[in-house]
Short mmCIF file of C-alpha atoms and ligand atoms in Angstrom, two decimals:
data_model
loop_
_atom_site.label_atom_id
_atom_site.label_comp_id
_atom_site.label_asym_id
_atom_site.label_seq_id
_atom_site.Cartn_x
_atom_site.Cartn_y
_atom_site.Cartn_z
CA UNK A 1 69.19 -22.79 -18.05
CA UNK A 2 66.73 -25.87 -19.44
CA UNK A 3 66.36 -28.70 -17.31
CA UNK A 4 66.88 -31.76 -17.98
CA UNK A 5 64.85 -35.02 -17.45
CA UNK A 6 67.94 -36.68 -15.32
CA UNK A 7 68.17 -33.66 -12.79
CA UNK A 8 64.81 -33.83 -11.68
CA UNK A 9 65.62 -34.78 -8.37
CA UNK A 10 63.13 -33.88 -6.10
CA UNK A 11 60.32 -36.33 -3.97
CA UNK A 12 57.12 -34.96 -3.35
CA UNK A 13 56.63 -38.02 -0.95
CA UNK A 14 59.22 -36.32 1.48
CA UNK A 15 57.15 -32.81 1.99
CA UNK A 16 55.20 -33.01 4.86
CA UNK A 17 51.65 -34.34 5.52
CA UNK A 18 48.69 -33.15 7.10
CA UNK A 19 45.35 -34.60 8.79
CA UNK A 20 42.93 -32.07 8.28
CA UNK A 21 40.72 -33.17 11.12
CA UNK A 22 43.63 -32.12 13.36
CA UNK A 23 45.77 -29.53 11.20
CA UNK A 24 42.96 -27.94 8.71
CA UNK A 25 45.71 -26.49 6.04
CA UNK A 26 43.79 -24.43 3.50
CA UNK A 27 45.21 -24.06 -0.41
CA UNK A 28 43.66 -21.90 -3.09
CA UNK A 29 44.96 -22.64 -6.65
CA UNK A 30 44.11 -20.95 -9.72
CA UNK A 31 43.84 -23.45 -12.73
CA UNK A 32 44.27 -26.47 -11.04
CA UNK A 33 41.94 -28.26 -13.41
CA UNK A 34 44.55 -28.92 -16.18
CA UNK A 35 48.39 -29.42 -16.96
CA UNK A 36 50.26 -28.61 -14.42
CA UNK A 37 47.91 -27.27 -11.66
CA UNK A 38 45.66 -30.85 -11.93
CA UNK A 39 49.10 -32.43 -10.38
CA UNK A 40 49.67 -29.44 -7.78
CA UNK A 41 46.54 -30.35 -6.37
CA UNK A 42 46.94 -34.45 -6.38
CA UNK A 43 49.43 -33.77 -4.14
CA UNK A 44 48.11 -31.06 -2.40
CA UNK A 45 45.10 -33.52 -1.69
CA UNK A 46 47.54 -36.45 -1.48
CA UNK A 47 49.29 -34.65 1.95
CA UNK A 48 46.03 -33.42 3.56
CA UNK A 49 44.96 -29.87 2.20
CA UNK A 50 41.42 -28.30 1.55
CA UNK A 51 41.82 -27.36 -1.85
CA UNK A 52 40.31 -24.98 -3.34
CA UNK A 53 40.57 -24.92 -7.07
CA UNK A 54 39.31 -21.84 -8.94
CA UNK A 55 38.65 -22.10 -12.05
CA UNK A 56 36.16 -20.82 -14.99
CA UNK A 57 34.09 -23.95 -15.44
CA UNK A 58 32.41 -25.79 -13.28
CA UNK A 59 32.23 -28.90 -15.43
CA UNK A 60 36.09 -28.83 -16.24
CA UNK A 61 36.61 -28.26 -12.08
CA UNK A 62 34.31 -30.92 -11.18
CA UNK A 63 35.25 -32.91 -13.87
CA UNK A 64 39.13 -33.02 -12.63
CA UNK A 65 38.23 -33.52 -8.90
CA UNK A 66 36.90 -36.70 -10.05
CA UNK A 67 40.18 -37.77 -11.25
CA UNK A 68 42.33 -36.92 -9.02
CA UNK A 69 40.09 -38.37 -5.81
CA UNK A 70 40.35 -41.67 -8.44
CA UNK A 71 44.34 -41.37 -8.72
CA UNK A 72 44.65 -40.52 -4.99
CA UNK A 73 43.29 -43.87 -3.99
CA UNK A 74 45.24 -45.70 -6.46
CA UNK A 75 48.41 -44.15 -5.05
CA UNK A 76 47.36 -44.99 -1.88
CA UNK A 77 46.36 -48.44 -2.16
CA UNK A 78 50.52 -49.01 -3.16
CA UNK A 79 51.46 -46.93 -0.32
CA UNK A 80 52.18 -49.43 2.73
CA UNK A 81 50.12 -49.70 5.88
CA UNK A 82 52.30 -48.08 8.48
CA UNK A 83 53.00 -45.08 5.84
CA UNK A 84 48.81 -44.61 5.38
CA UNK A 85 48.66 -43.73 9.26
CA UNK A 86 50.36 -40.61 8.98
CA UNK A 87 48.86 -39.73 5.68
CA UNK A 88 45.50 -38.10 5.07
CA UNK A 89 43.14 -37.64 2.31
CA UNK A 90 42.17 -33.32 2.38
CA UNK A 91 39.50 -31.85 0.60
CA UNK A 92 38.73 -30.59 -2.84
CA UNK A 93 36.18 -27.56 -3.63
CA UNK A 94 35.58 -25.69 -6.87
CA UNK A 95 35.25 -21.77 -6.42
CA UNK A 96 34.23 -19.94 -9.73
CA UNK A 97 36.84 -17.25 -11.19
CA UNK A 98 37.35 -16.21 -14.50
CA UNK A 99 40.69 -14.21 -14.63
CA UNK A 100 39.36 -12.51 -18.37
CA UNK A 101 36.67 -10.81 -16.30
CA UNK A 102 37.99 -8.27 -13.57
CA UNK A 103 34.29 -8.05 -11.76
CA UNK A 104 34.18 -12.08 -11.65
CA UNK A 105 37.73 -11.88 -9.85
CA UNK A 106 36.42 -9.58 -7.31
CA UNK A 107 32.97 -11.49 -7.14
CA UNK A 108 35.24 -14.65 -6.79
CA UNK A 109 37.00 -13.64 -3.54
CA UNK A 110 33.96 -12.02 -1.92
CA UNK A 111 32.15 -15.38 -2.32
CA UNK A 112 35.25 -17.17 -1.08
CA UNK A 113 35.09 -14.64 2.15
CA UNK A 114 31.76 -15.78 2.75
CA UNK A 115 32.78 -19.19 2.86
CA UNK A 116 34.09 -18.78 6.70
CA UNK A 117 37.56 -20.63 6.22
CA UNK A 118 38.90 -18.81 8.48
CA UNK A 119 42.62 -18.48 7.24
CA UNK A 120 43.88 -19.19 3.46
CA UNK A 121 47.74 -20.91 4.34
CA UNK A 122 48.35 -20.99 0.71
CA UNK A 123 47.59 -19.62 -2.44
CA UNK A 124 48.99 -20.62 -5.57
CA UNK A 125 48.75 -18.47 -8.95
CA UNK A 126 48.85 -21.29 -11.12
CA UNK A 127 46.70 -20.42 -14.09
CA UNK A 128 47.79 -18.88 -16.98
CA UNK A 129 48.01 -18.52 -21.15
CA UNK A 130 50.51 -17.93 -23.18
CA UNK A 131 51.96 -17.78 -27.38
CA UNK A 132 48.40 -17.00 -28.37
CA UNK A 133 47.48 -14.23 -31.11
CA UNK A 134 47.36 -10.48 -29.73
CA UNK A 135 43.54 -9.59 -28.17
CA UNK A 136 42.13 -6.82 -25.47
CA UNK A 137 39.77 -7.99 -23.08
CA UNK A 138 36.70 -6.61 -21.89
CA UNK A 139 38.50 -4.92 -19.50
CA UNK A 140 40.68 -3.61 -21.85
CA UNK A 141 44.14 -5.05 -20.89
CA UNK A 142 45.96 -7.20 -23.06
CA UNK A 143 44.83 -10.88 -23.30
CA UNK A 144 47.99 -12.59 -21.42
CA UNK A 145 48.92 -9.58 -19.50
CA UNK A 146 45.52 -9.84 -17.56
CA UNK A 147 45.00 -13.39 -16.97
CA UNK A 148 48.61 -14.37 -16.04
CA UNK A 149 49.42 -11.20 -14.28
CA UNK A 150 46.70 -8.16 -13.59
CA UNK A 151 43.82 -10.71 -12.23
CA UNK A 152 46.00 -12.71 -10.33
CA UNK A 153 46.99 -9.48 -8.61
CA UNK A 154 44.00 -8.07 -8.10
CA UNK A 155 42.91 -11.89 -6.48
CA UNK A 156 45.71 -12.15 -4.16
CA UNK A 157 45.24 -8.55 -3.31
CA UNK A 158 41.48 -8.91 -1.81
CA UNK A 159 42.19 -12.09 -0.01
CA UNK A 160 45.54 -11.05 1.80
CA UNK A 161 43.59 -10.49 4.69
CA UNK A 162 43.04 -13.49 4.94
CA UNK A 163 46.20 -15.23 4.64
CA UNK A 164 47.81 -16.84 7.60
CA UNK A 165 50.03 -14.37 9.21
CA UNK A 166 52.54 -16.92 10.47
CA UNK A 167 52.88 -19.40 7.77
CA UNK A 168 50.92 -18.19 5.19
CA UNK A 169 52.75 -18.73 1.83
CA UNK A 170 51.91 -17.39 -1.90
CA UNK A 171 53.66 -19.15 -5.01
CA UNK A 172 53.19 -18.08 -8.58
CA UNK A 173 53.68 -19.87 -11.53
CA UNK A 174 55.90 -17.63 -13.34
CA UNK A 175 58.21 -19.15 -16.61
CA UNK A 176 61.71 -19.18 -17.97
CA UNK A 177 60.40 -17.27 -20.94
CA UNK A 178 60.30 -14.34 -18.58
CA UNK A 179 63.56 -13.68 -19.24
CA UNK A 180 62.86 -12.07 -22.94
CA UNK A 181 62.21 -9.11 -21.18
CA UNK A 182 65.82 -8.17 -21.57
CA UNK A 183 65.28 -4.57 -20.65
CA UNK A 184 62.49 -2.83 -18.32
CA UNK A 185 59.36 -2.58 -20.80
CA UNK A 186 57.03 0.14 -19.95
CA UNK A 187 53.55 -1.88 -18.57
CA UNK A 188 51.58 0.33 -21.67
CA UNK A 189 53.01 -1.41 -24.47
CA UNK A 190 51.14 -4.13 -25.94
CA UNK A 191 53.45 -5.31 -28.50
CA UNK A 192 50.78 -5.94 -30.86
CA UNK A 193 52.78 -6.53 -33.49
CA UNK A 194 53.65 -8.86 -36.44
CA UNK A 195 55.01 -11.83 -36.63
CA UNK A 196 53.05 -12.96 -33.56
CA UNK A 197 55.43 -15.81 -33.09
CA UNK A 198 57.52 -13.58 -32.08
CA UNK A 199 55.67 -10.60 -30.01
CA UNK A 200 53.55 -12.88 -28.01
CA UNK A 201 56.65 -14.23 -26.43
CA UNK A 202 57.41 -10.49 -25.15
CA UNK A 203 53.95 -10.10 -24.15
CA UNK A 204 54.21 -13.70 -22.26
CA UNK A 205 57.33 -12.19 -20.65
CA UNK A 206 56.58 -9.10 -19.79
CA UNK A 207 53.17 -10.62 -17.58
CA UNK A 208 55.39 -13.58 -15.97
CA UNK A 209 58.57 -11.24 -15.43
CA UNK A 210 55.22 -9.24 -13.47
CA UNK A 211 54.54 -12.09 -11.35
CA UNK A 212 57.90 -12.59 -10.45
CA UNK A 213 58.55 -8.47 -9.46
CA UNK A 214 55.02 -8.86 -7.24
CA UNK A 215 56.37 -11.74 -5.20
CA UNK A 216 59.53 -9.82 -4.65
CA UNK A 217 57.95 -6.89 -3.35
CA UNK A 218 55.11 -9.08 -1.62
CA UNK A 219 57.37 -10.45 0.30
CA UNK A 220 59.01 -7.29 1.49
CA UNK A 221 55.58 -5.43 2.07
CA UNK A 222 54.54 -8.50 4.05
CA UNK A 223 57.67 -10.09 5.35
CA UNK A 224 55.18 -12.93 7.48
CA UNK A 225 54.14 -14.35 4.31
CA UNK A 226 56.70 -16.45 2.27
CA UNK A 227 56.20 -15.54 -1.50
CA UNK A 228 58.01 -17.43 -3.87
CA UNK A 229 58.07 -17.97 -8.13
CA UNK A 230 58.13 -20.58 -9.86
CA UNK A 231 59.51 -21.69 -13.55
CA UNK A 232 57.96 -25.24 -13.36
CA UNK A 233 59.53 -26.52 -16.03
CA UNK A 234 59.15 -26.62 -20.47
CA UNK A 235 56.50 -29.36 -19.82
CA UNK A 236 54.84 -29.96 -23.40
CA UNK A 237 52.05 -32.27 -22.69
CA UNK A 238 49.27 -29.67 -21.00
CA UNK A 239 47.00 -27.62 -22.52
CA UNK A 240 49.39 -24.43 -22.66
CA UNK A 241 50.21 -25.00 -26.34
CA UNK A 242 47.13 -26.25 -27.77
CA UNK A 243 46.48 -23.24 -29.81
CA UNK A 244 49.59 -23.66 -31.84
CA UNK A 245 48.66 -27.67 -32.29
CA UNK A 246 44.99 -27.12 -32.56
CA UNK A 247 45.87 -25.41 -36.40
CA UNK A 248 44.07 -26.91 -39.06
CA UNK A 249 46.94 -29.03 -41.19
CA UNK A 250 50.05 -27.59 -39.62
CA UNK A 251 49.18 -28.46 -36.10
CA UNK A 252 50.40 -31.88 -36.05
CA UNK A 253 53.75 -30.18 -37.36
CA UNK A 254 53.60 -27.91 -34.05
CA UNK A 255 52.78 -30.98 -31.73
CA UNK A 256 55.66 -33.29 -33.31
CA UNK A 257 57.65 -30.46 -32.79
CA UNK A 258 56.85 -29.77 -29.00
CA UNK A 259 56.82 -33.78 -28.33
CA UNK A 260 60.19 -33.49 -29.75
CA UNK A 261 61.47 -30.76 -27.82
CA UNK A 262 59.91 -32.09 -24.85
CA UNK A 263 61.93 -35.09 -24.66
CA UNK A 264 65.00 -33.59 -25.36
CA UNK A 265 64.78 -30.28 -22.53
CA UNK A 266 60.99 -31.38 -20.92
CA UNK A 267 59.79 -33.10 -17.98
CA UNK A 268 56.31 -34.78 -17.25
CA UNK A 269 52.87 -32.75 -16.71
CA UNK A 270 53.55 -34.04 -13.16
CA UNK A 271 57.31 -32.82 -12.80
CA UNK A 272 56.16 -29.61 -13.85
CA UNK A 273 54.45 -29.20 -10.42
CA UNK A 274 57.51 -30.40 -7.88
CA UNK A 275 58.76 -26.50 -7.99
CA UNK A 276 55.24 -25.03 -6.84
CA UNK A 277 55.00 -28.23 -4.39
CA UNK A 278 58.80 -27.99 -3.02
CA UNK A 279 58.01 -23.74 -2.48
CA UNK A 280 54.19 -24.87 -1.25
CA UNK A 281 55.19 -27.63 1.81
CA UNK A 282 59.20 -27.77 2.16
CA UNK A 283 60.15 -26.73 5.85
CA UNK A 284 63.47 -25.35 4.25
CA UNK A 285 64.34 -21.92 4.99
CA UNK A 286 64.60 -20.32 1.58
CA UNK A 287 65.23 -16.71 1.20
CA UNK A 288 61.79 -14.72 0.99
CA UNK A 289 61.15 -13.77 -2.09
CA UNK A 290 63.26 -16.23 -3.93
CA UNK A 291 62.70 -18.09 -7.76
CA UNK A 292 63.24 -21.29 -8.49
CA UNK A 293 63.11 -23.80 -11.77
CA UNK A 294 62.28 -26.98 -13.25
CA UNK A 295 62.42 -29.76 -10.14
CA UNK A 296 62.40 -27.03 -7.60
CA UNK A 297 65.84 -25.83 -8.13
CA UNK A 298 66.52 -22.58 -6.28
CA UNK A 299 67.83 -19.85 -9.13
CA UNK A 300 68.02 -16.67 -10.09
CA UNK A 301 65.77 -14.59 -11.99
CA UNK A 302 66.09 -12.44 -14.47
CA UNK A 303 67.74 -8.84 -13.68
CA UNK A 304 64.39 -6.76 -14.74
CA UNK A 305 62.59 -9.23 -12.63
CA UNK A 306 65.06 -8.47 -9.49
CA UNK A 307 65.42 -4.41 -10.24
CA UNK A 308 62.99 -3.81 -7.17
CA UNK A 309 62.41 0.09 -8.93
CA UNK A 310 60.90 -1.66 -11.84
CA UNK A 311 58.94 -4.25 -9.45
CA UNK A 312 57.44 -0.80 -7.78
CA UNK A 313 56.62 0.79 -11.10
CA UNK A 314 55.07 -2.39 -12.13
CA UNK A 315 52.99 -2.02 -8.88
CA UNK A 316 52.31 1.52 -9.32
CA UNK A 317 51.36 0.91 -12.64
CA UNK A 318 48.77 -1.83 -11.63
CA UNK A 319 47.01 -0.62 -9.20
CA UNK A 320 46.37 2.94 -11.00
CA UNK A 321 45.03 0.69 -13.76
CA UNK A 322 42.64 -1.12 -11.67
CA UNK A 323 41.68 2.45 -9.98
CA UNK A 324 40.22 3.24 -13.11
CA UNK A 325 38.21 0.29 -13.50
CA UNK A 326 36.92 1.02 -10.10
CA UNK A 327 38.92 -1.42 -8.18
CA UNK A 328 40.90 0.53 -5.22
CA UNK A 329 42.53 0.00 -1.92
CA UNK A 330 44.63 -2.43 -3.21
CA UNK A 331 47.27 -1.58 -0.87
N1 NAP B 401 53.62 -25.81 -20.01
C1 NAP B 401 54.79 -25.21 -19.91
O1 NAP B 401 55.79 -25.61 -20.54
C2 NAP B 401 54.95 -24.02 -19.02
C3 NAP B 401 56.22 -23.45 -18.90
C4 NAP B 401 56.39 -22.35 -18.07
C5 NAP B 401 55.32 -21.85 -17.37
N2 NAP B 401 54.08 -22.41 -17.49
C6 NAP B 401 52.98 -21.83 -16.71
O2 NAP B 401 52.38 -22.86 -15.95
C7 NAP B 401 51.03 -22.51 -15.66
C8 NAP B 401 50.14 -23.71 -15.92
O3 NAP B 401 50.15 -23.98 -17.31
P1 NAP B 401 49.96 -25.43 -17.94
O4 NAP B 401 51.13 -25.70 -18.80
O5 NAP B 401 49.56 -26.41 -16.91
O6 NAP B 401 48.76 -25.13 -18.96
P2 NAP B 401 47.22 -25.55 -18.96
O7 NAP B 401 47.07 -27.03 -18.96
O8 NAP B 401 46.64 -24.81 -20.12
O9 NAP B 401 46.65 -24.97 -17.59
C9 NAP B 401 46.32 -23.61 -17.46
C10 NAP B 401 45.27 -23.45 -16.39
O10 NAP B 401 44.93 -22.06 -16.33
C11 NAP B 401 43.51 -21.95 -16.40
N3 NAP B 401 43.06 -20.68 -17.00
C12 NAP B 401 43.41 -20.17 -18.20
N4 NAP B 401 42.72 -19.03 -18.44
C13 NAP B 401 41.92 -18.84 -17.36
C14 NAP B 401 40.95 -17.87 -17.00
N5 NAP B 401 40.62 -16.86 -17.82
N6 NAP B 401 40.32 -17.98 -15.81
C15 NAP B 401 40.60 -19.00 -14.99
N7 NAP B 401 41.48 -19.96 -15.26
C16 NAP B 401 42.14 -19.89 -16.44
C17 NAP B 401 43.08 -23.10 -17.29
O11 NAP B 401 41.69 -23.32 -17.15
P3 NAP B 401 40.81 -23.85 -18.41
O12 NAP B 401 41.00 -25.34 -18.42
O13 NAP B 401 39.43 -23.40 -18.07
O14 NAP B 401 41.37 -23.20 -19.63
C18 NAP B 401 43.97 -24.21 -16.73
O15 NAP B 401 43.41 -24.74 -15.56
C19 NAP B 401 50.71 -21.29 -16.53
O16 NAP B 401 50.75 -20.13 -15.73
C20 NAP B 401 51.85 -21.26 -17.54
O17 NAP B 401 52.13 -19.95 -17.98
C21 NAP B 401 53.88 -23.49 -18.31
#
């Protein structure tokens, strides 16, 4: 199931391109300040889309358009001169959402509606935490289960309207570690349990193996959207694990460890992001619906993930929650 560094064998050179002044192609990404996300929208920029990046500070945002407008025109001063007529700089935007605050999510897409874009083509659920000690939010979900799942639902769910009917598609940014859900967990446990090595990997699953059920039954609900997930890869170098090698003393054991790892079964911050960009710009036809891995290898997910009567309890399950916070018709 790993991947490793030799069969990465995908070019995002070969996706398509865009000139926004002719084709205006419109991406929203969640976390694309960082890690993996930061090199989903290099390229996104790199083949002509608006991007908008949502994220929960400005500065970081801001801070990471910078660099990738700098990297863009490096790349494309060693890209030749016949290849640089066909290939257009897009756009890049910050749009404020914290996913740890349910009313900022909803304020979030209300002030994106107001910005008059007219169609979203693509939306990408990129941001997410994981292996990181057991806490409620505000809101009162569990820490992981919100940001990498309940938000991003409740995000995707007030902008759908908005998505291009024809060739709108939605990605998110699921992992291989969803696949420790080995049986159908009920959405109300919150494994908060000791050793937390160990139970924040279930709670990790259970909100990616979440992702994957909504993009199965997305794209069944809404058949003229292609919804795909994503395991992008064990990619070591982004921000993901930085709580285990931020520990005083032992940290630099965790980071030697994950460098270690990494080199053995990883791939590069930027290889991380081919299986968003392949699912984000290939004019394949892939099954609707489908998963794929590391390199944007199509695969299988896990069974709980597929089991479309768990994918409809998870549903169920989410949008009663939400009703009780005051967020409905979410159909
Ligand atoms: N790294 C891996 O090996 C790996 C493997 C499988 C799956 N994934 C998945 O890949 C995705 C990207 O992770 P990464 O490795 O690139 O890690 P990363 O560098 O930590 O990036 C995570 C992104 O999510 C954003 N984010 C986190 N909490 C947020 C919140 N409350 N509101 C808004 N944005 C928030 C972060 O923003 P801030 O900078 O503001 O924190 C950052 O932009 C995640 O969904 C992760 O689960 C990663």
């Amino acid at each position: 199931m790993l991947t490793s560094r030799s069969s990465l064998d995908f070019i995002p050179d070969e996706l398509p391109y865009y000139d926004p002044s002719m084709t205006r192609k419109v991406a929203l990404i969640t976390g694309g300040n960082s890690g993996i996300g930061f090199y989903t929208v290099l390229h996104l920029y790199l083949h002509g889309f608006v991007v908008y990046i949502a994220g929960r500070s400005k500065s970081k945002v801001c801070g990471a358009i910078e660099k990738i407008k700098t990297e863009a025109l490096r790349r494309r001063s060693n890209v030749i001169e016949g290849d640089l007529k066909t290939r257009f700089l897009g756009e890049l935007h910050f749009l404020e959402l914290d996913l740890l605050n349910l009313a900022n999510v909803e304020k979030s897409t209300v002030v994106f509606k107001s910005l008059n874009e007219p169609v979203i083509d693509l939306m990408i659920l990129n941001a997410g935490i994981g292996a990181i000690p057991y806490a409620l939010t505000n809101d009162g979900f569990e820490i992981q289960f919100q940001t990498n799942f309940i938000s991003n639902f409740l995000f995707t769910q007030r902008l759908l309207p908005l998505m291009n009917k024809e060739q709108g598609r939605i990605i998110y940014v699921s992992s291989i570690a969803h696949h420790l859900e080995i049986f159908k967990f009920s959405r109300d446990w919150t494994f908060n349990y000791k050793p937390n090595i160990i139970f924040t990997w279930l709670r990790y699953a259970m909100s990616k193996t979440s992702g994957i059920q909504y993009m199965k039954l997305l794209s069944m609900k809404h058949p003229e959207l292609q919804c795909y997930s994503v395991h992008p890869g064990l990619v070591m170098n982004t921000n993901f694990f930085g709580y285990w090698t931020r520990i005083p003393f032992i940290g630099i054991f965790f980071w030697f460890f994950f460098q270690l790892f990494g080199w053995f079964f990883g791939c590069s911050n930027e290889e991380g992001s081919y299986a968003t960009l392949r699912c984000a710009l290939s004019n394949e036809e892939f099954v609707n619906g489908s998963y794929f891995v590391s390199g944007g290898k199509l695969a299988s997910s896990s069974k709980v993930s597929s089991d479309l009567n768990a994918a409809t309890n998870t549903w169920i399950w989410t949008t009663k929650e939400l009703e009780k916070k005051g967020f409905t018709d979410l159909e």
